mmCIF file with all atom_site columns, C-alpha atoms in Angstrom:
data_model
loop_
_atom_site.group_PDB
_atom_site.id
_atom_site.type_symbol
_atom_site.label_atom_id
_atom_site.label_alt_id
_atom_site.label_comp_id
_atom_site.label_asym_id
_atom_site.label_entity_id
_atom_site.label_seq_id
_atom_site.pdbx_PDB_ins_code
_atom_site.Cartn_x
_atom_site.Cartn_y
_atom_site.Cartn_z
_atom_site.occupancy
_atom_site.B_iso_or_equiv
_atom_site.pdbx_formal_charge
_atom_site.auth_seq_id
_atom_site.auth_comp_id
_atom_site.auth_asym_id
_atom_site.auth_atom_id
_atom_site.pdbx_PDB_model_num
ATOM 1   C CA . MET A 1 1   ? 24.041  -21.013 -14.758 1.00 0.00 ? 82  MET A CA 1
ATOM 2   C CA . ILE A 1 2   ? 22.055  -18.273 -13.044 1.00 0.00 ? 83  ILE A CA 1
ATOM 3   C CA . LYS A 1 3   ? 19.738  -18.075 -16.014 1.00 0.00 ? 84  LYS A CA 1
ATOM 4   C CA . ASP A 1 4   ? 19.877  -21.694 -16.667 1.00 0.00 ? 85  ASP A CA 1
ATOM 5   C CA . THR A 1 5   ? 18.210  -22.033 -13.298 1.00 0.00 ? 86  THR A CA 1
ATOM 6   C CA . PHE A 1 6   ? 15.718  -19.225 -13.707 1.00 0.00 ? 87  PHE A CA 1
ATOM 7   C CA . THR A 1 7   ? 14.746  -21.052 -17.105 1.00 0.00 ? 88  THR A CA 1
ATOM 8   C CA . ILE A 1 8   ? 14.032  -24.161 -15.494 1.00 0.00 ? 89  ILE A CA 1
ATOM 9   C CA . ILE A 1 9   ? 11.650  -22.494 -13.244 1.00 0.00 ? 90  ILE A CA 1
ATOM 10  C CA . ILE A 1 10  ? 10.043  -20.339 -15.668 1.00 0.00 ? 91  ILE A CA 1
ATOM 11  C CA . LEU A 1 11  ? 9.390   -22.965 -18.000 1.00 0.00 ? 92  LEU A CA 1
ATOM 12  C CA . SER A 1 12  ? 7.995   -25.618 -15.193 1.00 0.00 ? 93  SER A CA 1
ATOM 13  C CA . LEU A 1 13  ? 5.818   -22.306 -14.519 1.00 0.00 ? 94  LEU A CA 1
ATOM 14  C CA . ILE A 1 14  ? 4.667   -21.934 -17.906 1.00 0.00 ? 95  ILE A CA 1
ATOM 15  C CA . PHE A 1 15  ? 4.093   -25.787 -18.258 1.00 0.00 ? 96  PHE A CA 1
ATOM 16  C CA . ILE A 1 16  ? 1.631   -25.638 -15.024 1.00 0.00 ? 97  ILE A CA 1
ATOM 17  C CA . ILE A 1 17  ? -0.440  -22.510 -16.389 1.00 0.00 ? 98  ILE A CA 1
ATOM 18  C CA . THR A 1 18  ? -0.517  -24.451 -19.947 1.00 0.00 ? 99  THR A CA 1
ATOM 19  C CA . LEU A 1 19  ? -2.201  -27.533 -17.907 1.00 0.00 ? 100 LEU A CA 1
ATOM 20  C CA . ILE A 1 20  ? -4.663  -24.909 -16.068 1.00 0.00 ? 101 ILE A CA 1
ATOM 21  C CA . ARG A 1 21  ? -5.604  -23.296 -19.026 1.00 0.00 ? 102 ARG A CA 1
ATOM 22  C CA . TYR A 1 22  ? -5.945  -26.711 -20.844 1.00 0.00 ? 103 TYR A CA 1
ATOM 23  C CA . ASN A 1 23  ? -8.504  -28.046 -18.197 1.00 0.00 ? 104 ASN A CA 1
ATOM 24  C CA . ASN A 1 24  ? -10.350 -24.715 -17.148 1.00 0.00 ? 105 ASN A CA 1
ATOM 25  C CA . ARG A 1 25  ? -10.125 -22.969 -20.561 1.00 0.00 ? 106 ARG A CA 1
ATOM 26  C CA . GLU A 1 26  ? -13.676 -20.896 -19.846 1.00 0.00 ? 107 GLU A CA 1
ATOM 27  C CA . LYS A 1 27  ? -12.674 -20.060 -16.274 1.00 0.00 ? 108 LYS A CA 1
ATOM 28  C CA . PHE A 1 28  ? -9.235  -19.127 -17.430 1.00 0.00 ? 109 PHE A CA 1
ATOM 29  C CA . ASN A 1 29  ? -10.094 -16.919 -20.233 1.00 0.00 ? 110 ASN A CA 1
ATOM 30  C CA . SER A 1 30  ? -12.553 -15.183 -17.794 1.00 0.00 ? 111 SER A CA 1
ATOM 31  C CA . LEU A 1 31  ? -9.921  -14.637 -15.053 1.00 0.00 ? 112 LEU A CA 1
ATOM 32  C CA . ILE A 1 32  ? -7.528  -13.010 -17.524 1.00 0.00 ? 113 ILE A CA 1
ATOM 33  C CA . LYS A 1 33  ? -10.319 -10.091 -18.396 1.00 0.00 ? 114 LYS A CA 1
ATOM 34  C CA . ILE A 1 34  ? -11.081 -9.178  -15.063 1.00 0.00 ? 115 ILE A CA 1
ATOM 35  C CA . PHE A 1 35  ? -9.341  -5.810  -15.199 1.00 0.00 ? 116 PHE A CA 1
ATOM 36  C CA . TRP A 1 36  ? -11.855 -4.328  -17.931 1.00 0.00 ? 117 TRP A CA 1
ATOM 37  C CA . ASN A 1 37  ? -14.613 -7.010  -17.375 1.00 0.00 ? 118 ASN A CA 1
ATOM 38  C CA . ASN A 1 38  ? -16.272 -7.520  -13.968 1.00 0.00 ? 119 ASN A CA 1
ATOM 39  C CA . PHE A 1 39  ? -18.342 -10.585 -15.261 1.00 0.00 ? 120 PHE A CA 1
ATOM 40  C CA . TYR A 1 40  ? -16.339 -13.369 -13.740 1.00 0.00 ? 121 TYR A CA 1
ATOM 41  C CA . LEU A 1 41  ? -15.998 -11.508 -10.540 1.00 0.00 ? 122 LEU A CA 1
ATOM 42  C CA . LYS A 1 42  ? -19.833 -10.898 -10.421 1.00 0.00 ? 123 LYS A CA 1
ATOM 43  C CA . LYS A 1 43  ? -20.404 -14.484 -11.211 1.00 0.00 ? 124 LYS A CA 1
ATOM 44  C CA . HIS A 1 44  ? -18.234 -15.289 -8.159  1.00 0.00 ? 125 HIS A CA 1
ATOM 45  C CA . LYS A 1 45  ? -18.744 -12.346 -6.181  1.00 0.00 ? 126 LYS A CA 1
ATOM 46  C CA . ASN A 1 46  ? -21.091 -14.338 -3.384  1.00 0.00 ? 127 ASN A CA 1
ATOM 47  C CA . GLN A 1 47  ? -18.644 -17.204 -3.089  1.00 0.00 ? 128 GLN A CA 1
ATOM 48  C CA . LYS A 1 48  ? -16.627 -17.830 -0.307  1.00 0.00 ? 129 LYS A CA 1
ATOM 49  C CA . ILE A 1 49  ? -12.709 -18.244 -0.180  1.00 0.00 ? 130 ILE A CA 1
ATOM 50  C CA . GLN A 1 50  ? -12.226 -21.239 -2.520  1.00 0.00 ? 131 GLN A CA 1
ATOM 51  C CA . TYR A 1 51  ? -9.069  -23.445 -2.608  1.00 0.00 ? 132 TYR A CA 1
ATOM 52  C CA . SER A 1 52  ? -9.496  -25.240 -5.763  1.00 0.00 ? 133 SER A CA 1
ATOM 53  C CA . LEU A 1 53  ? -6.661  -26.762 -7.650  1.00 0.00 ? 134 LEU A CA 1
ATOM 54  C CA . PHE A 1 54  ? -6.805  -23.936 -10.220 1.00 0.00 ? 135 PHE A CA 1
ATOM 55  C CA . ASN A 1 55  ? -6.744  -21.074 -7.661  1.00 0.00 ? 136 ASN A CA 1
ATOM 56  C CA . CYS A 1 56  ? -3.873  -23.287 -5.811  1.00 0.00 ? 137 CYS A CA 1
ATOM 57  C CA . LEU A 1 57  ? -1.653  -23.503 -8.549  1.00 0.00 ? 138 LEU A CA 1
ATOM 58  C CA . LEU A 1 58  ? -2.136  -19.739 -9.868  1.00 0.00 ? 139 LEU A CA 1
ATOM 59  C CA . GLN A 1 59  ? -1.419  -18.933 -6.382  1.00 0.00 ? 140 GLN A CA 1
ATOM 60  C CA . ILE A 1 60  ? 1.833   -20.668 -6.261  1.00 0.00 ? 141 ILE A CA 1
ATOM 61  C CA . ASN A 1 61  ? 3.013   -19.350 -9.811  1.00 0.00 ? 142 ASN A CA 1
ATOM 62  C CA . PHE A 1 62  ? 2.067   -15.873 -8.055  1.00 0.00 ? 143 PHE A CA 1
ATOM 63  C CA . ILE A 1 63  ? 4.488   -16.341 -5.026  1.00 0.00 ? 144 ILE A CA 1
ATOM 64  C CA . ILE A 1 64  ? 7.402   -17.966 -6.929  1.00 0.00 ? 145 ILE A CA 1
ATOM 65  C CA . SER A 1 65  ? 6.926   -15.307 -9.819  1.00 0.00 ? 146 SER A CA 1
ATOM 66  C CA . LEU A 1 66  ? 7.099   -12.374 -7.283  1.00 0.00 ? 147 LEU A CA 1
ATOM 67  C CA . GLY A 1 67  ? 9.807   -14.288 -5.367  1.00 0.00 ? 148 GLY A CA 1
ATOM 68  C CA . LEU A 1 68  ? 12.023  -14.148 -8.539  1.00 0.00 ? 149 LEU A CA 1
ATOM 69  C CA . PHE A 1 69  ? 11.087  -10.675 -9.235  1.00 0.00 ? 150 PHE A CA 1
ATOM 70  C CA . VAL A 1 70  ? 12.021  -9.538  -5.968  1.00 0.00 ? 151 VAL A CA 1
ATOM 71  C CA . PHE A 1 71  ? 15.505  -11.459 -6.219  1.00 0.00 ? 152 PHE A CA 1
ATOM 72  C CA . VAL A 1 72  ? 16.203  -9.777  -9.566  1.00 0.00 ? 153 VAL A CA 1
ATOM 73  C CA . PHE A 1 73  ? 15.505  -6.359  -8.165  1.00 0.00 ? 154 PHE A CA 1
ATOM 74  C CA . LYS A 1 74  ? 17.329  -7.108  -4.723  1.00 0.00 ? 155 LYS A CA 1
ATOM 75  C CA . SER A 1 75  ? 20.482  -8.024  -7.235  1.00 0.00 ? 156 SER A CA 1
ATOM 76  C CA . ILE A 1 76  ? 20.286  -4.686  -9.270  1.00 0.00 ? 157 ILE A CA 1
ATOM 77  C CA . TYR A 1 77  ? 19.318  -2.490  -6.444  1.00 0.00 ? 158 TYR A CA 1
ATOM 78  C CA . ASN A 1 78  ? 22.425  -3.865  -4.490  1.00 0.00 ? 159 ASN A CA 1
ATOM 79  C CA . GLU A 1 79  ? 24.591  -3.707  -7.325  1.00 0.00 ? 160 GLU A CA 1
ATOM 80  C CA . ASN A 1 80  ? 25.375  -7.381  -6.882  1.00 0.00 ? 161 ASN A CA 1
ATOM 81  C CA . GLY A 1 81  ? 24.620  -8.325  -10.391 1.00 0.00 ? 162 GLY A CA 1
ATOM 82  C CA . PHE A 1 82  ? 23.134  -12.045 -11.314 1.00 0.00 ? 163 PHE A CA 1
ATOM 83  C CA . SER A 1 83  ? 24.970  -14.398 -8.637  1.00 0.00 ? 164 SER A CA 1
ATOM 84  C CA . LEU A 1 84  ? 23.951  -18.057 -8.504  1.00 0.00 ? 165 LEU A CA 1
ATOM 85  C CA . ASN A 1 85  ? 22.294  -18.021 -4.958  1.00 0.00 ? 166 ASN A CA 1
ATOM 86  C CA . PHE A 1 86  ? 19.366  -20.483 -4.969  1.00 0.00 ? 167 PHE A CA 1
ATOM 87  C CA . LEU A 1 87  ? 19.358  -20.312 -1.106  1.00 0.00 ? 168 LEU A CA 1
ATOM 88  C CA . GLU A 1 88  ? 18.592  -16.505 -0.959  1.00 0.00 ? 169 GLU A CA 1
ATOM 89  C CA . TYR A 1 89  ? 15.813  -16.942 -3.403  1.00 0.00 ? 170 TYR A CA 1
ATOM 90  C CA . LEU A 1 90  ? 14.214  -19.794 -1.556  1.00 0.00 ? 171 LEU A CA 1
ATOM 91  C CA . ASP A 1 91  ? 14.586  -17.296 1.523   1.00 0.00 ? 172 ASP A CA 1
ATOM 92  C CA . ILE A 1 92  ? 12.597  -14.798 -0.493  1.00 0.00 ? 173 ILE A CA 1
ATOM 93  C CA . ILE A 1 93  ? 9.996   -17.161 -1.366  1.00 0.00 ? 174 ILE A CA 1
ATOM 94  C CA . GLN A 1 94  ? 9.625   -18.163 2.258   1.00 0.00 ? 175 GLN A CA 1
ATOM 95  C CA . VAL A 1 95  ? 9.450   -14.558 3.488   1.00 0.00 ? 176 VAL A CA 1
ATOM 96  C CA . ILE A 1 96  ? 6.723   -13.621 0.852   1.00 0.00 ? 177 ILE A CA 1
ATOM 97  C CA . LEU A 1 97  ? 4.786   -16.942 1.610   1.00 0.00 ? 178 LEU A CA 1
ATOM 98  C CA . THR A 1 98  ? 4.747   -16.210 5.335   1.00 0.00 ? 179 THR A CA 1
ATOM 99  C CA . PHE A 1 99  ? 3.703   -12.488 4.622   1.00 0.00 ? 180 PHE A CA 1
ATOM 100 C CA . PHE A 1 100 ? 0.629   -13.577 2.838   1.00 0.00 ? 181 PHE A CA 1
ATOM 101 C CA . ILE A 1 101 ? -0.265  -16.494 5.419   1.00 0.00 ? 182 ILE A CA 1
ATOM 102 C CA . LEU A 1 102 ? -0.001  -14.366 8.136   1.00 0.00 ? 183 LEU A CA 1
ATOM 103 C CA . LYS A 1 103 ? -1.666  -11.226 6.644   1.00 0.00 ? 184 LYS A CA 1
ATOM 104 C CA . THR A 1 104 ? -4.988  -13.566 5.463   1.00 0.00 ? 185 THR A CA 1
ATOM 105 C CA . VAL A 1 105 ? -4.923  -14.560 9.264   1.00 0.00 ? 186 VAL A CA 1
ATOM 106 C CA . ALA A 1 106 ? -4.995  -11.206 10.343  1.00 0.00 ? 187 ALA A CA 1
ATOM 107 C CA . GLU A 1 107 ? -7.421  -10.020 7.939   1.00 0.00 ? 188 GLU A CA 1
ATOM 108 C CA . LEU A 1 108 ? -9.725  -12.556 8.802   1.00 0.00 ? 189 LEU A CA 1
ATOM 109 C CA . ILE A 1 109 ? -9.293  -11.877 12.581  1.00 0.00 ? 190 ILE A CA 1
ATOM 110 C CA . ILE A 1 110 ? -9.750  -7.915  12.320  1.00 0.00 ? 191 ILE A CA 1
ATOM 111 C CA . SER A 1 111 ? -12.472 -8.811  9.770   1.00 0.00 ? 192 SER A CA 1
ATOM 112 C CA . TRP A 1 112 ? -14.337 -10.751 12.669  1.00 0.00 ? 193 TRP A CA 1
ATOM 113 C CA . LEU A 1 113 ? -13.600 -8.162  15.237  1.00 0.00 ? 194 LEU A CA 1
ATOM 114 C CA . PHE A 1 114 ? -15.016 -5.255  13.144  1.00 0.00 ? 195 PHE A CA 1
ATOM 115 C CA . GLY A 1 115 ? -17.944 -7.388  12.368  1.00 0.00 ? 196 GLY A CA 1
ATOM 116 C CA . ILE A 1 116 ? -17.324 -7.264  8.392   1.00 0.00 ? 197 ILE A CA 1
ATOM 117 C CA . LYS A 1 117 ? -16.571 -10.524 8.015   1.00 0.00 ? 198 LYS A CA 1
ATOM 118 C CA . GLN A 1 118 ? -18.701 -11.369 5.162   1.00 0.00 ? 199 GLN A CA 1
ATOM 119 C CA . LEU A 1 119 ? -17.598 -8.337  3.342   1.00 0.00 ? 200 LEU A CA 1
ATOM 120 C CA . ILE A 1 120 ? -13.731 -9.244  3.641   1.00 0.00 ? 201 ILE A CA 1
ATOM 121 C CA . ASN A 1 121 ? -14.415 -13.007 2.758   1.00 0.00 ? 202 ASN A CA 1
ATOM 122 C CA . LEU A 1 122 ? -15.857 -11.805 -0.421  1.00 0.00 ? 203 LEU A CA 1
ATOM 123 C CA . TYR A 1 123 ? -12.896 -9.160  -0.915  1.00 0.00 ? 204 TYR A CA 1
ATOM 124 C CA . LEU A 1 124 ? -10.474 -11.739 0.051   1.00 0.00 ? 205 LEU A CA 1
ATOM 125 C CA . ASN A 1 125 ? -11.952 -14.035 -2.869  1.00 0.00 ? 206 ASN A CA 1
ATOM 126 C CA . GLU A 1 126 ? -11.339 -11.033 -5.370  1.00 0.00 ? 207 GLU A CA 1
ATOM 127 C CA . LYS A 1 127 ? -7.922  -10.460 -3.997  1.00 0.00 ? 208 LYS A CA 1
ATOM 128 C CA . ILE A 1 128 ? -6.944  -14.319 -4.911  1.00 0.00 ? 209 ILE A CA 1
ATOM 129 C CA . ASN A 1 129 ? -8.294  -13.777 -8.248  1.00 0.00 ? 210 ASN A CA 1
ATOM 130 C CA . TYR A 1 130 ? -6.446  -10.652 -8.817  1.00 0.00 ? 211 TYR A CA 1
ATOM 131 C CA . ASN A 1 131 ? -3.343  -12.023 -7.582  1.00 0.00 ? 212 ASN A CA 1
ATOM 132 C CA . SER A 1 132 ? -3.502  -14.971 -9.714  1.00 0.00 ? 213 SER A CA 1
ATOM 133 C CA . LEU A 1 133 ? -3.779  -12.414 -12.913 1.00 0.00 ? 214 LEU A CA 1
ATOM 134 C CA . ILE A 1 134 ? -1.121  -10.342 -11.641 1.00 0.00 ? 215 ILE A CA 1
ATOM 135 C CA . GLY A 1 135 ? 1.148   -13.627 -11.043 1.00 0.00 ? 216 GLY A CA 1
ATOM 136 C CA . LEU A 1 136 ? 0.579   -14.466 -14.749 1.00 0.00 ? 217 LEU A CA 1
ATOM 137 C CA . ILE A 1 137 ? 1.838   -10.711 -15.620 1.00 0.00 ? 218 ILE A CA 1
ATOM 138 C CA . ILE A 1 138 ? 4.703   -11.043 -13.460 1.00 0.00 ? 219 ILE A CA 1
ATOM 139 C CA . LEU A 1 139 ? 6.028   -14.335 -14.878 1.00 0.00 ? 220 LEU A CA 1
ATOM 140 C CA . GLY A 1 140 ? 5.983   -12.291 -18.472 1.00 0.00 ? 221 GLY A CA 1
ATOM 141 C CA . ILE A 1 141 ? 7.661   -9.508  -16.911 1.00 0.00 ? 222 ILE A CA 1
ATOM 142 C CA . ASN A 1 142 ? 10.437  -11.809 -15.769 1.00 0.00 ? 223 ASN A CA 1
ATOM 143 C CA . VAL A 1 143 ? 10.845  -13.255 -19.328 1.00 0.00 ? 224 VAL A CA 1
ATOM 144 C CA . LEU A 1 144 ? 11.561  -9.824  -20.358 1.00 0.00 ? 225 LEU A CA 1
ATOM 145 C CA . ILE A 1 145 ? 13.973  -8.764  -17.697 1.00 0.00 ? 226 ILE A CA 1
ATOM 146 C CA . LEU A 1 146 ? 15.909  -11.688 -17.940 1.00 0.00 ? 227 LEU A CA 1
ATOM 147 C CA . TYR A 1 147 ? 16.066  -12.533 -21.726 1.00 0.00 ? 228 TYR A CA 1
ATOM 148 C CA . TYR A 1 148 ? 14.895  -9.461  -23.730 1.00 0.00 ? 229 TYR A CA 1
ATOM 149 C CA . PHE A 1 149 ? 16.086  -6.408  -21.655 1.00 0.00 ? 230 PHE A CA 1
ATOM 150 C CA . ASN A 1 150 ? 19.180  -5.671  -19.896 1.00 0.00 ? 231 ASN A CA 1
ATOM 151 C CA . PRO A 1 151 ? 17.667  -5.312  -16.632 1.00 0.00 ? 232 PRO A CA 1
ATOM 152 C CA . SER A 1 152 ? 18.470  -1.967  -14.883 1.00 0.00 ? 233 SER A CA 1
ATOM 153 C CA . ILE A 1 153 ? 17.003  -0.228  -11.620 1.00 0.00 ? 234 ILE A CA 1
ATOM 154 C CA . ASN A 1 154 ? 14.888  2.156   -13.862 1.00 0.00 ? 235 ASN A CA 1
ATOM 155 C CA . ILE A 1 155 ? 13.411  -0.665  -16.002 1.00 0.00 ? 236 ILE A CA 1
ATOM 156 C CA . LEU A 1 156 ? 12.743  -2.390  -12.717 1.00 0.00 ? 237 LEU A CA 1
ATOM 157 C CA . PHE A 1 157 ? 11.041  0.477   -11.388 1.00 0.00 ? 238 PHE A CA 1
ATOM 158 C CA . PHE A 1 158 ? 9.049   0.952   -14.460 1.00 0.00 ? 239 PHE A CA 1
ATOM 159 C CA . PHE A 1 159 ? 7.532   -2.768  -14.007 1.00 0.00 ? 240 PHE A CA 1
ATOM 160 C CA . ILE A 1 160 ? 6.982   -2.272  -10.152 1.00 0.00 ? 241 ILE A CA 1
ATOM 161 C CA . SER A 1 161 ? 4.812   0.828   -11.020 1.00 0.00 ? 242 SER A CA 1
ATOM 162 C CA . LEU A 1 162 ? 2.931   -1.272  -13.545 1.00 0.00 ? 243 LEU A CA 1
ATOM 163 C CA . ILE A 1 163 ? 2.557   -4.064  -11.212 1.00 0.00 ? 244 ILE A CA 1
ATOM 164 C CA . LEU A 1 164 ? 1.166   -1.394  -8.333  1.00 0.00 ? 245 LEU A CA 1
ATOM 165 C CA . LEU A 1 165 ? -1.264  0.178   -11.053 1.00 0.00 ? 246 LEU A CA 1
ATOM 166 C CA . LEU A 1 166 ? -2.621  -3.119  -11.272 1.00 0.00 ? 247 LEU A CA 1
ATOM 167 C CA . LYS A 1 167 ? -3.002  -3.757  -7.748  1.00 0.00 ? 248 LYS A CA 1
ATOM 168 C CA . LEU A 1 168 ? -4.602  -0.284  -7.364  1.00 0.00 ? 249 LEU A CA 1
ATOM 169 C CA . THR A 1 169 ? -7.149  -1.178  -10.518 1.00 0.00 ? 250 THR A CA 1
ATOM 170 C CA . GLY A 1 170 ? -8.118  -4.174  -8.322  1.00 0.00 ? 251 GLY A CA 1
ATOM 171 C CA . TYR A 1 171 ? -8.928  -2.419  -5.364  1.00 0.00 ? 252 TYR A CA 1
ATOM 172 C CA . MET A 1 172 ? -10.867 0.142   -7.413  1.00 0.00 ? 253 MET A CA 1
ATOM 173 C CA . ASN A 1 173 ? -12.751 -2.821  -9.128  1.00 0.00 ? 254 ASN A CA 1
ATOM 174 C CA . SER A 1 174 ? -13.912 -4.366  -5.743  1.00 0.00 ? 255 SER A CA 1
ATOM 175 C CA . PHE A 1 175 ? -14.670 -1.270  -4.211  1.00 0.00 ? 256 PHE A CA 1
ATOM 176 C CA . ILE A 1 176 ? -16.928 -0.248  -6.856  1.00 0.00 ? 257 ILE A CA 1
ATOM 177 C CA . LEU A 1 177 ? -18.638 -4.005  -6.991  1.00 0.00 ? 258 LEU A CA 1
ATOM 178 C CA . HIS A 1 178 ? -19.078 -3.731  -3.150  1.00 0.00 ? 259 HIS A CA 1
ATOM 179 C CA . LYS A 1 179 ? -19.888 -0.163  -2.844  1.00 0.00 ? 260 LYS A CA 1
ATOM 180 C CA . LYS A 1 180 ? -23.203 -0.418  -0.718  1.00 0.00 ? 261 LYS A CA 1
ATOM 181 C CA . SER A 1 181 ? -21.634 -2.918  1.365   1.00 0.00 ? 262 SER A CA 1
ATOM 182 C CA . ILE A 1 182 ? -18.676 -0.946  1.693   1.00 0.00 ? 263 ILE A CA 1
ATOM 183 C CA . GLN A 1 183 ? -20.797 2.365   2.528   1.00 0.00 ? 264 GLN A CA 1
ATOM 184 C CA . LYS A 1 184 ? -22.390 0.727   5.472   1.00 0.00 ? 265 LYS A CA 1
ATOM 185 C CA . ASN A 1 185 ? -19.172 -0.199  6.981   1.00 0.00 ? 266 ASN A CA 1
ATOM 186 C CA . TRP A 1 186 ? -17.155 2.524   5.546   1.00 0.00 ? 267 TRP A CA 1
ATOM 187 C CA . PHE A 1 187 ? -15.010 3.542   8.744   1.00 0.00 ? 268 PHE A CA 1
ATOM 188 C CA . TYR A 1 188 ? -13.933 0.048   9.697   1.00 0.00 ? 269 TYR A CA 1
ATOM 189 C CA . PHE A 1 189 ? -13.148 -0.974  6.266   1.00 0.00 ? 270 PHE A CA 1
ATOM 190 C CA . ILE A 1 190 ? -10.822 2.317   5.764   1.00 0.00 ? 271 ILE A CA 1
ATOM 191 C CA . LEU A 1 191 ? -9.294  1.153   9.189   1.00 0.00 ? 272 LEU A CA 1
ATOM 192 C CA . TYR A 1 192 ? -8.619  -2.320  7.603   1.00 0.00 ? 273 TYR A CA 1
ATOM 193 C CA . LEU A 1 193 ? -7.030  -0.813  4.293   1.00 0.00 ? 274 LEU A CA 1
ATOM 194 C CA . CYS A 1 194 ? -4.724  1.364   5.995   1.00 0.00 ? 275 CYS A CA 1
ATOM 195 C CA . THR A 1 195 ? -3.420  -1.403  8.753   1.00 0.00 ? 276 THR A CA 1
ATOM 196 C CA . LEU A 1 196 ? -3.530  -4.424  6.396   1.00 0.00 ? 277 LEU A CA 1
ATOM 197 C CA . GLU A 1 197 ? -3.148  -3.417  2.960   1.00 0.00 ? 278 GLU A CA 1
ATOM 198 C CA . ILE A 1 198 ? -0.725  -0.228  2.834   1.00 0.00 ? 279 ILE A CA 1
ATOM 199 C CA . ILE A 1 199 ? 1.686   -0.444  6.209   1.00 0.00 ? 280 ILE A CA 1
ATOM 200 C CA . PRO A 1 200 ? 2.298   -4.385  5.454   1.00 0.00 ? 281 PRO A CA 1
ATOM 201 C CA . TYR A 1 201 ? 3.325   -3.901  2.181   1.00 0.00 ? 282 TYR A CA 1
ATOM 202 C CA . LEU A 1 202 ? 5.520   -0.713  2.899   1.00 0.00 ? 283 LEU A CA 1
ATOM 203 C CA . LEU A 1 203 ? 7.050   -2.793  5.718   1.00 0.00 ? 284 LEU A CA 1
ATOM 204 C CA . LEU A 1 204 ? 7.886   -5.764  3.342   1.00 0.00 ? 285 LEU A CA 1
ATOM 205 C CA . TYR A 1 205 ? 9.281   -3.456  0.763   1.00 0.00 ? 286 TYR A CA 1
ATOM 206 C CA . ASN A 1 206 ? 11.938  -1.819  3.220   1.00 0.00 ? 287 ASN A CA 1
ATOM 207 C CA . PHE A 1 207 ? 12.579  -5.285  4.700   1.00 0.00 ? 288 PHE A CA 1
ATOM 208 C CA . PHE A 1 208 ? 13.673  -6.661  1.650   1.00 0.00 ? 289 PHE A CA 1
ATOM 209 C CA . LEU A 1 209 ? 15.875  -3.655  0.730   1.00 0.00 ? 290 LEU A CA 1
ATOM 210 C CA . SER A 1 210 ? 17.510  -4.167  4.173   1.00 0.00 ? 291 SER A CA 1
ATOM 211 C CA . ILE A 1 211 ? 18.662  -7.648  3.686   1.00 0.00 ? 292 ILE A CA 1
#
């Protein structure tokens, strides 16, 4: 029963992604190459944060797929096995969504206080793109751990390491792309990273393990 519910969620996301790719083929194909090809980021690096349907739908996939991965991880980590608790899954989605909304608002406020608003706006736009692609990868990971692997804590930690590596690659690419601007404000940017990129994720991880 639990896998039937997950199957409906996953198939719905795959259907949405298929529509996105069909209607934005060139943009979608450029997006999925950003980890090894900066053409897409360079093309859009001077744009402000965009809330197009393309970005919004991919962010929805990111949130839902991440929530599903966290749900599976919690079940295995707490040795509860898979149990149908859709309300718990919705609670996880709500926590993740609230976390990213508050984090983005805090980032914009702090960037204004530090006088690096333009740089952070560009950086946030790139994070949206990276999260969109990571969301697609997490969706694939969910398919693997639900239907092809017998999910264990070791397999899940392997995939967590992979996701973190992708996030780190995204950070490095963004730093290289905006190297000159970051060098002018390196102290505030490092302070920003510690305050809003490292600590919040550690707190979120500990929060999910505690509930």
